[in-house]
Amino acid sequence: MNDRHLFSPFVFRDQKLRNRIVISPMCQYVATEGMANDWHEIHLGKFAQGGAGLVMTEATAVTRDGRISHGDLGIWSDDHVPGLKRICDFISAQGAVPGIQLSHAGRKGSAQRPWHGNGPLLQEDLDLRGERSWQVMAPSAVPVDTHWHTPHAMTAAELEGLAGQWEQAALRAAAAGFRVAEIHCAHGYLLHQFLSPVTNLRGDAYGGDIAGRMRYPLEIVSRVRRVWPAGLPLFVRISAVDGAEDTGWDLEDSVLFARELAKAGADVVDCSSGGLLRPAMLGTKVRAFPGYQVPYAEKIRREAAVQTMAVGLIYEPAQADGIVRAGQADLIAIGREALWNPNWPMRAAQELGHDIFPDIGMSYAFHLSRREKLMKSLKSTSPQSACG
């Protein structure tokens, strides 16, 4: 029998996940100057209480100008560490592993929060909310769209300086207590912008052919791996296809990139897609259907010989379990389905016949185990005898 299933432990480096369910990074846009607050603690903490194996923060900016919007989490200063540490401590106390997604928005920064329009920050945002725009940077001076801010093409000195800020962010993440770090190289943000020939028009060593376009993302992964504790895993989220049809980044490119990521020290490749061309935060021309990105994770896992995480419209427990059992991916990331039901792991365990109670806090386990016994008792009692 295949002993790999959704509730089998997952061990990598010195860490062990109690199951293979990961809460995917989901931007909340409610921070002020990057500071974690009560919303983030409750938002992330309830997923740990619900039984997930790994709980990831939203995209967390490595520099102030690397934010998507004014509401993004940040880790560009030591002042951010205490609030994040409080979240890590709580997640760990519930038996889950806390993870952080480190990010830089590049040309997609200086943007409105989604409910304010999801476009570039304008004078009206300053007038209404005091949210001032900032100069964005990118591999090349190519804006997201005609009405978006034109980015500043990064100089060699700026590339080196930003790499150092990625390192400092990773050190702060370790100090806060995160035990998994993920480098965001997807969804049209800065490192994805380096990969695609649509957004990277550079003529130096960081542009041109695929080796040149991969150079800077791989340098960031190598440098973060160098300072990230040796016993802690490093993920990289990629857009396996960037939605740019035949002119951009395709799945074969991602297989090649994944091989190089493994050499640079990445433990898991998180396989998403899209986001490069459209101004929406997660815009894509890829047609979505249940499990539509799983083939990306499967191909990369098989051909690049690296562990992968599948994400995207995975919402049924049997569906998630089948992906793991078939060896299509090692981990399953749940996003909006977890927002709808933070106890999705408990639901999955019940449907799949696994005991979730050892994986949740005693306060929940005590009451829910009694509930389960009561429900079984009620099911075994006929309506007639119950009324008699």
Tab-separated table of C-alpha atoms in Angstrom:
chain	number	residue	atom	x	y	z
A	1	MET	CA	0.000	0.000	0.000
A	2	ASN	CA	1.082	3.569	-0.632
A	3	ASP	CA	1.874	5.092	2.761
A	4	ARG	CA	1.962	8.612	1.315
A	5	HIS	CA	-1.319	10.380	1.950
A	6	LEU	CA	-2.612	13.767	2.990
A	7	PHE	CA	-2.178	13.003	6.689
A	8	SER	CA	1.205	11.313	6.533
A	9	PRO	CA	3.933	13.439	8.157
A	10	PHE	CA	6.280	15.357	5.896
A	11	VAL	CA	9.919	15.640	6.984
A	12	PHE	CA	12.411	17.972	5.368
A	13	ARG	CA	15.709	19.110	6.852
A	14	ASP	CA	15.127	19.338	10.619
A	15	GLN	CA	11.406	20.085	10.382
A	16	LYS	CA	8.409	17.783	10.477
A	17	LEU	CA	4.911	18.723	9.390
A	18	ARG	CA	2.126	16.805	11.100
A	19	ASN	CA	0.337	16.539	7.756
A	20	ARG	CA	0.742	17.788	4.189
A	21	ILE	CA	-1.820	20.578	4.363
A	22	VAL	CA	-0.376	24.059	3.913
A	23	ILE	CA	-2.247	27.326	4.315
A	24	SER	CA	-1.265	29.325	1.273
A	25	PRO	CA	-0.109	32.953	1.551
A	26	MET	CA	-3.118	35.258	1.248
A	27	CYS	CA	-2.651	39.041	1.252
A	28	GLN	CA	-4.893	40.810	3.772
A	29	TYR	CA	-3.936	44.447	3.042
A	30	VAL	CA	-4.588	45.578	6.618
A	31	ALA	CA	-1.083	46.348	7.923
A	32	THR	CA	0.173	49.840	8.714
A	33	GLU	CA	3.812	50.471	7.758
A	34	GLY	CA	4.216	46.717	7.450
A	35	MET	CA	3.391	46.010	11.100
A	36	ALA	CA	1.539	42.818	12.042
A	37	ASN	CA	-1.547	43.486	14.147
A	38	ASP	CA	-4.405	41.644	15.854
A	39	TRP	CA	-6.007	40.794	12.506
A	40	HIS	CA	-2.917	38.900	11.342
A	41	GLU	CA	-2.611	37.016	14.611
A	42	ILE	CA	-6.230	35.840	14.588
A	43	HIS	CA	-6.258	35.244	10.821
A	44	LEU	CA	-3.177	32.991	10.907
A	45	GLY	CA	-3.709	31.538	14.366
A	46	LYS	CA	-7.085	30.015	13.567
A	47	PHE	CA	-5.544	27.952	10.753
A	48	ALA	CA	-3.060	26.453	13.202
A	49	GLN	CA	-5.936	25.685	15.574
A	50	GLY	CA	-7.760	24.062	12.661
A	51	GLY	CA	-5.065	21.421	12.216
A	52	ALA	CA	-2.972	22.560	9.224
A	53	GLY	CA	0.614	21.353	9.055
A	54	LEU	CA	2.174	24.607	7.795
A	55	VAL	CA	0.714	28.112	8.048
A	56	MET	CA	2.209	30.747	5.724
A	57	THR	CA	2.044	34.513	6.086
A	58	GLU	CA	0.965	36.675	3.210
A	59	ALA	CA	3.581	38.219	0.916
A	60	THR	CA	5.855	40.082	3.342
A	61	ALA	CA	7.900	42.903	1.841
A	62	VAL	CA	11.676	42.844	2.243
A	63	THR	CA	11.801	46.625	1.691
A	64	ARG	CA	9.322	49.417	2.278
A	65	ASP	CA	9.136	50.159	-1.449
A	66	GLY	CA	8.801	46.450	-2.168
A	67	ARG	CA	5.214	46.415	-0.939
A	68	ILE	CA	2.285	45.899	-3.268
A	69	SER	CA	0.149	48.374	-1.337
A	70	HIS	CA	0.192	50.425	1.843
A	71	GLY	CA	-1.556	47.510	3.587
A	72	ASP	CA	1.140	44.862	3.100
A	73	LEU	CA	3.051	43.114	5.849
A	74	GLY	CA	6.733	43.989	6.015
A	75	ILE	CA	9.996	42.750	7.460
A	76	TRP	CA	12.351	45.508	6.362
A	77	SER	CA	13.227	46.599	9.899
A	78	ASP	CA	13.855	45.037	13.290
A	79	ASP	CA	10.706	46.776	14.522
A	80	HIS	CA	8.638	44.238	12.577
A	81	VAL	CA	10.066	41.249	14.456
A	82	PRO	CA	8.121	41.385	17.781
A	83	GLY	CA	4.677	41.349	16.148
A	84	LEU	CA	5.647	38.499	13.840
A	85	LYS	CA	7.238	36.584	16.724
A	86	ARG	CA	3.977	36.672	18.639
A	87	ILE	CA	2.252	35.052	15.655
A	88	CYS	CA	4.983	32.431	15.260
A	89	ASP	CA	4.843	31.530	18.943
A	90	PHE	CA	1.095	30.968	18.791
A	91	ILE	CA	1.211	28.900	15.596
A	92	SER	CA	3.988	26.730	17.008
A	93	ALA	CA	2.111	26.256	20.274
A	94	GLN	CA	-0.780	24.741	18.289
A	95	GLY	CA	1.495	22.129	16.724
A	96	ALA	CA	1.769	23.773	13.300
A	97	VAL	CA	4.886	25.144	11.612
A	98	PRO	CA	4.976	28.909	10.936
A	99	GLY	CA	6.183	29.984	7.491
A	100	ILE	CA	6.811	33.356	5.887
A	101	GLN	CA	6.661	34.386	2.249
A	102	LEU	CA	9.347	36.985	1.490
A	103	SER	CA	8.498	39.251	-1.395
A	104	HIS	CA	9.253	42.325	-3.463
A	105	ALA	CA	6.514	43.635	-5.758
A	106	GLY	CA	8.763	45.342	-8.307
A	107	ARG	CA	6.721	47.106	-10.987
A	108	LYS	CA	3.445	45.897	-9.411
A	109	GLY	CA	4.081	47.989	-6.303
A	110	SER	CA	2.594	51.379	-5.400
A	111	ALA	CA	-0.841	49.865	-5.976
A	112	GLN	CA	-4.269	50.384	-4.471
A	113	ARG	CA	-5.734	47.816	-2.147
A	114	PRO	CA	-8.077	45.577	-4.186
A	115	TRP	CA	-11.250	47.100	-2.757
A	116	HIS	CA	-9.990	50.595	-3.666
A	117	GLY	CA	-9.641	49.724	-7.339
A	118	ASN	CA	-6.690	47.329	-7.683
A	119	GLY	CA	-4.851	49.817	-9.886
A	120	PRO	CA	-1.890	52.166	-9.393
A	121	LEU	CA	-1.993	54.654	-6.528
A	122	LEU	CA	-3.346	57.988	-7.788
A	123	GLN	CA	-3.806	61.507	-6.476
A	124	GLU	CA	-7.291	60.528	-5.297
A	125	ASP	CA	-5.775	57.871	-3.007
A	126	LEU	CA	-3.613	60.556	-1.420
A	127	ASP	CA	-6.563	62.920	-1.106
A	128	LEU	CA	-8.986	60.346	0.312
A	129	ARG	CA	-6.726	58.139	2.425
A	130	GLY	CA	-3.335	59.815	2.656
A	131	GLU	CA	-1.793	56.973	0.640
A	132	ARG	CA	1.067	58.410	-1.364
A	133	SER	CA	2.506	56.617	-4.406
A	134	TRP	CA	6.205	55.749	-4.666
A	135	GLN	CA	8.777	55.096	-7.377
A	136	VAL	CA	8.752	51.426	-8.346
A	137	MET	CA	11.687	49.440	-9.706
A	138	ALA	CA	11.992	46.503	-12.087
A	139	PRO	CA	14.496	44.772	-14.352
A	140	SER	CA	13.484	47.148	-17.162
A	141	ALA	CA	11.392	50.284	-17.546
A	142	VAL	CA	8.294	48.399	-18.671
A	143	PRO	CA	5.048	49.312	-16.854
A	144	VAL	CA	2.301	46.833	-16.020
A	145	ASP	CA	-0.054	48.674	-18.374
A	146	THR	CA	-0.337	52.033	-20.093
A	147	HIS	CA	-1.829	53.800	-17.080
A	148	TRP	CA	0.505	52.249	-14.495
A	149	HIS	CA	3.674	53.730	-13.009
A	150	THR	CA	6.742	53.294	-15.222
A	151	PRO	CA	9.360	51.472	-13.163
A	152	HIS	CA	12.952	52.508	-12.747
A	153	ALA	CA	15.327	49.988	-14.362
A	154	MET	CA	17.528	48.675	-11.574
A	155	THR	CA	21.247	49.399	-11.672
A	156	ALA	CA	23.935	46.855	-10.774
A	157	ALA	CA	24.455	48.647	-7.457
A	158	GLU	CA	20.726	48.469	-6.711
A	159	LEU	CA	20.657	44.748	-7.499
A	160	GLU	CA	23.464	44.144	-5.020
A	161	GLY	CA	21.903	46.364	-2.368
A	162	LEU	CA	18.521	44.672	-2.660
A	163	ALA	CA	20.123	41.226	-2.399
A	164	GLY	CA	21.549	42.306	0.950
A	165	GLN	CA	18.087	43.401	2.062
A	166	TRP	CA	16.704	39.958	1.166
A	167	GLU	CA	19.382	38.476	3.422
A	168	GLN	CA	18.504	40.818	6.276
A	169	ALA	CA	14.822	39.983	5.893
A	170	ALA	CA	15.618	36.271	6.134
A	171	LEU	CA	17.663	36.837	9.287
A	172	ARG	CA	14.776	38.752	10.844
A	173	ALA	CA	12.371	35.975	9.853
A	174	ALA	CA	14.521	33.433	11.654
A	175	ALA	CA	14.708	35.702	14.712
A	176	ALA	CA	10.900	35.951	14.719
A	177	GLY	CA	10.611	32.157	14.889
A	178	PHE	CA	9.578	31.230	11.369
A	179	ARG	CA	10.648	27.699	10.475
A	180	VAL	CA	9.931	27.810	6.751
A	181	ALA	CA	10.754	30.680	4.397
A	182	GLU	CA	9.359	31.026	0.896
A	183	ILE	CA	10.822	33.330	-1.743
A	184	HIS	CA	8.074	34.818	-3.913
A	185	CYS	CA	9.152	34.385	-7.530
A	186	ALA	CA	5.665	34.292	-9.043
A	187	HIS	CA	2.536	36.291	-9.914
A	188	GLY	CA	4.334	39.046	-11.794
A	189	TYR	CA	6.330	40.364	-8.839
A	190	LEU	CA	9.975	41.411	-9.029
A	191	LEU	CA	11.768	38.074	-9.335
A	192	HIS	CA	9.194	36.802	-11.824
A	193	GLN	CA	9.800	39.998	-13.799
A	194	PHE	CA	13.457	38.998	-14.160
A	195	LEU	CA	12.531	35.565	-15.512
A	196	SER	CA	10.253	36.619	-18.341
A	197	PRO	CA	11.517	38.095	-21.629
A	198	VAL	CA	8.341	40.198	-21.676
A	199	THR	CA	9.463	42.224	-18.654
A	200	ASN	CA	13.242	41.710	-18.720
A	201	LEU	CA	14.779	43.611	-21.621
A	202	ARG	CA	18.214	44.022	-20.012
A	203	GLY	CA	21.394	43.832	-22.053
A	204	ASP	CA	23.704	42.953	-19.152
A	205	ALA	CA	24.404	39.648	-17.367
A	206	TYR	CA	20.915	39.710	-15.793
A	207	GLY	CA	19.013	39.672	-19.079
A	208	GLY	CA	19.096	38.137	-22.525
A	209	ASP	CA	18.873	34.359	-22.679
A	210	ILE	CA	17.233	32.191	-20.042
A	211	ALA	CA	20.474	31.755	-18.104
A	212	GLY	CA	20.820	35.509	-17.786
A	213	ARG	CA	17.173	36.015	-16.841
A	214	MET	CA	17.412	33.329	-14.152
A	215	ARG	CA	20.615	34.773	-12.718
A	216	TYR	CA	19.188	37.312	-10.273
A	217	PRO	CA	16.410	35.104	-8.833
A	218	LEU	CA	18.955	32.320	-8.347
A	219	GLU	CA	21.342	34.735	-6.650
A	220	ILE	CA	18.581	35.754	-4.243
A	221	VAL	CA	17.769	32.117	-3.457
A	222	SER	CA	21.463	31.315	-2.899
A	223	ARG	CA	22.018	34.312	-0.665
A	224	VAL	CA	18.899	33.692	1.414
A	225	ARG	CA	19.867	30.029	1.743
A	226	ARG	CA	23.315	31.107	2.954
A	227	VAL	CA	21.896	33.035	5.923
A	228	TRP	CA	18.736	30.968	6.524
A	229	PRO	CA	19.451	28.334	9.215
A	230	ALA	CA	20.678	25.063	7.706
A	231	GLY	CA	18.007	23.002	9.457
A	232	LEU	CA	15.111	25.081	8.142
A	233	PRO	CA	13.475	24.483	4.737
A	234	LEU	CA	13.377	27.032	1.928
A	235	PHE	CA	10.491	27.165	-0.564
A	236	VAL	CA	10.299	29.090	-3.828
A	237	ARG	CA	6.918	29.977	-5.336
A	238	ILE	CA	6.967	30.176	-9.119
A	239	SER	CA	4.481	30.862	-11.871
A	240	ALA	CA	5.038	27.670	-13.824
A	241	VAL	CA	3.564	29.452	-16.845
A	242	ASP	CA	3.299	33.223	-16.803
A	243	GLY	CA	0.237	33.668	-18.961
A	244	ALA	CA	2.214	35.390	-21.711
A	245	GLU	CA	1.322	32.766	-24.317
A	246	ASP	CA	4.251	32.029	-26.641
A	247	THR	CA	6.272	35.121	-25.780
A	248	GLY	CA	6.970	34.532	-22.112
A	249	TRP	CA	7.811	31.841	-19.621
A	250	ASP	CA	6.587	28.279	-20.185
A	251	LEU	CA	6.528	24.979	-18.331
A	252	GLU	CA	9.752	23.684	-19.882
A	253	ASP	CA	11.493	26.833	-18.651
A	254	SER	CA	10.101	26.129	-15.175
A	255	VAL	CA	11.504	22.598	-15.172
A	256	LEU	CA	14.942	23.994	-15.991
A	257	PHE	CA	14.558	26.720	-13.375
A	258	ALA	CA	13.468	24.191	-10.738
A	259	ARG	CA	16.630	22.144	-11.307
A	260	GLU	CA	18.705	25.263	-10.718
A	261	LEU	CA	16.637	26.203	-7.661
A	262	ALA	CA	17.413	22.836	-6.109
A	263	LYS	CA	21.130	23.401	-6.703
A	264	ALA	CA	20.811	26.818	-5.066
A	265	GLY	CA	19.323	25.262	-1.926
A	266	ALA	CA	15.551	25.291	-2.429
A	267	ASP	CA	13.753	22.365	-0.789
A	268	VAL	CA	10.269	22.772	-2.292
A	269	VAL	CA	9.008	24.439	-5.460
A	270	ASP	CA	5.528	25.899	-4.944
A	271	CYS	CA	3.827	25.675	-8.342
A	272	SER	CA	1.364	28.443	-9.183
A	273	SER	CA	0.844	30.324	-12.463
A	274	GLY	CA	0.087	33.636	-14.110
A	275	GLY	CA	0.130	37.209	-12.907
A	276	LEU	CA	2.684	38.758	-15.245
A	277	LEU	CA	0.661	40.658	-17.828
A	278	ARG	CA	-2.604	41.751	-16.285
A	279	PRO	CA	-2.774	44.511	-13.669
A	280	ALA	CA	-4.814	42.418	-11.233
A	281	MET	CA	-2.790	41.162	-8.289
A	282	LEU	CA	-3.082	37.601	-9.522
A	283	GLY	CA	-4.041	38.176	-13.128
A	284	THR	CA	-3.649	35.236	-15.493
A	285	LYS	CA	-4.803	34.067	-18.885
A	286	VAL	CA	-4.582	30.458	-17.726
A	287	ARG	CA	-8.029	28.814	-17.699
A	288	ALA	CA	-8.908	27.755	-14.166
A	289	PHE	CA	-10.661	24.516	-13.208
A	290	PRO	CA	-10.369	22.233	-10.149
A	291	GLY	CA	-6.730	21.240	-9.744
A	292	TYR	CA	-5.692	23.069	-12.921
A	293	GLN	CA	-2.145	23.709	-11.652
A	294	VAL	CA	-1.498	20.180	-10.388
A	295	PRO	CA	0.044	19.045	-13.714
A	296	TYR	CA	2.675	21.764	-13.278
A	297	ALA	CA	3.649	20.422	-9.861
A	298	GLU	CA	3.650	16.866	-11.174
A	299	LYS	CA	5.875	17.561	-14.186
A	300	ILE	CA	8.347	19.675	-12.207
A	301	ARG	CA	8.510	17.067	-9.434
A	302	ARG	CA	9.155	14.288	-11.933
A	303	GLU	CA	11.523	15.995	-14.357
A	304	ALA	CA	13.431	18.306	-12.013
A	305	ALA	CA	13.640	15.744	-9.168
A	306	VAL	CA	12.530	18.306	-6.585
A	307	GLN	CA	9.735	18.274	-4.017
A	308	THR	CA	6.716	20.325	-5.041
A	309	MET	CA	3.591	21.917	-3.615
A	310	ALA	CA	0.334	22.011	-5.560
A	311	VAL	CA	-2.071	24.932	-5.235
A	312	GLY	CA	-5.154	26.255	-7.013
A	313	LEU	CA	-8.795	25.199	-6.747
A	314	ILE	CA	-8.032	22.229	-4.528
A	315	TYR	CA	-10.987	22.128	-2.184
A	316	GLU	CA	-12.213	18.540	-1.762
A	317	PRO	CA	-10.365	16.283	0.704
A	318	ALA	CA	-10.432	13.266	-1.631
A	319	GLN	CA	-9.014	15.445	-4.398
A	320	ALA	CA	-6.134	16.634	-2.188
A	321	ASP	CA	-5.449	13.150	-0.856
A	322	GLY	CA	-5.417	11.683	-4.366
A	323	ILE	CA	-2.792	14.199	-5.513
A	324	VAL	CA	-0.437	13.166	-2.726
A	325	ARG	CA	-1.094	9.431	-3.106
A	326	ALA	CA	-0.441	9.599	-6.859
A	327	GLY	CA	2.876	11.354	-6.307
A	328	GLN	CA	1.777	14.443	-8.221
A	329	ALA	CA	2.950	16.731	-5.404
A	330	ASP	CA	4.349	16.436	-1.892
A	331	LEU	CA	2.292	19.185	-0.268
A	332	ILE	CA	-1.169	20.656	-0.828
A	333	ALA	CA	-1.771	24.388	-0.383
A	334	ILE	CA	-5.268	25.551	0.536
A	335	GLY	CA	-6.208	29.216	0.251
A	336	ARG	CA	-9.718	30.613	-0.049
A	337	GLU	CA	-11.235	27.302	1.002
A	338	ALA	CA	-9.472	27.771	4.342
A	339	LEU	CA	-10.945	31.256	4.646
A	340	TRP	CA	-14.371	29.682	4.205
A	341	ASN	CA	-13.600	26.900	6.672
A	342	PRO	CA	-10.484	27.351	8.868
A	343	ASN	CA	-11.094	23.809	10.135
A	344	TRP	CA	-10.750	22.316	6.657
A	345	PRO	CA	-8.048	19.876	7.888
A	346	MET	CA	-10.502	18.514	10.467
A	347	ARG	CA	-13.151	18.111	7.795
A	348	ALA	CA	-10.624	16.352	5.565
A	349	ALA	CA	-9.537	14.010	8.336
A	350	GLN	CA	-13.121	13.054	9.089
A	351	GLU	CA	-13.947	12.382	5.435
A	352	LEU	CA	-10.744	10.420	4.857
A	353	GLY	CA	-10.956	8.377	8.048
A	354	HIS	CA	-8.003	9.849	9.928
A	355	ASP	CA	-7.889	10.919	13.568
A	356	ILE	CA	-7.358	14.677	13.686
A	357	PHE	CA	-7.686	15.043	17.445
A	358	PRO	CA	-3.987	14.479	18.257
A	359	ASP	CA	-3.212	17.375	15.889
A	360	ILE	CA	-5.356	20.056	17.520
A	361	GLY	CA	-5.326	21.737	20.915
A	362	MET	CA	-6.796	19.908	23.862
A	363	SER	CA	-9.421	22.614	24.319
A	364	TYR	CA	-10.850	21.734	20.905
A	365	ALA	CA	-10.062	18.035	20.997
A	366	PHE	CA	-11.889	17.475	24.280
A	367	HIS	CA	-15.148	19.024	23.109
A	368	LEU	CA	-15.025	17.794	19.521
A	369	SER	CA	-14.243	14.208	20.468
A	370	ARG	CA	-17.301	14.252	22.725
A	371	ARG	CA	-19.301	15.756	19.863
A	372	GLU	CA	-18.193	12.952	17.572
A	373	LYS	CA	-19.318	10.310	20.063
A	374	LEU	CA	-22.628	12.068	20.501
A	375	MET	CA	-23.203	12.305	16.748
A	376	LYS	CA	-22.466	8.593	16.336
A	377	SER	CA	-24.863	7.824	19.149
A	378	LEU	CA	-27.601	9.927	17.595
A	379	LYS	CA	-27.126	8.268	14.203
A	380	SER	CA	-27.515	4.841	15.765
A	381	THR	CA	-30.740	5.854	17.506
A	382	SER	CA	-33.932	5.558	15.462
A	383	PRO	CA	-36.424	8.461	15.489
A	384	GLN	CA	-38.984	6.228	17.183
A	385	SER	CA	-36.751	5.233	20.057
A	386	ALA	CA	-35.460	8.780	20.410
A	387	CYS	CA	-39.058	9.976	20.897
A	388	GLY	CA	-40.045	7.085	23.123
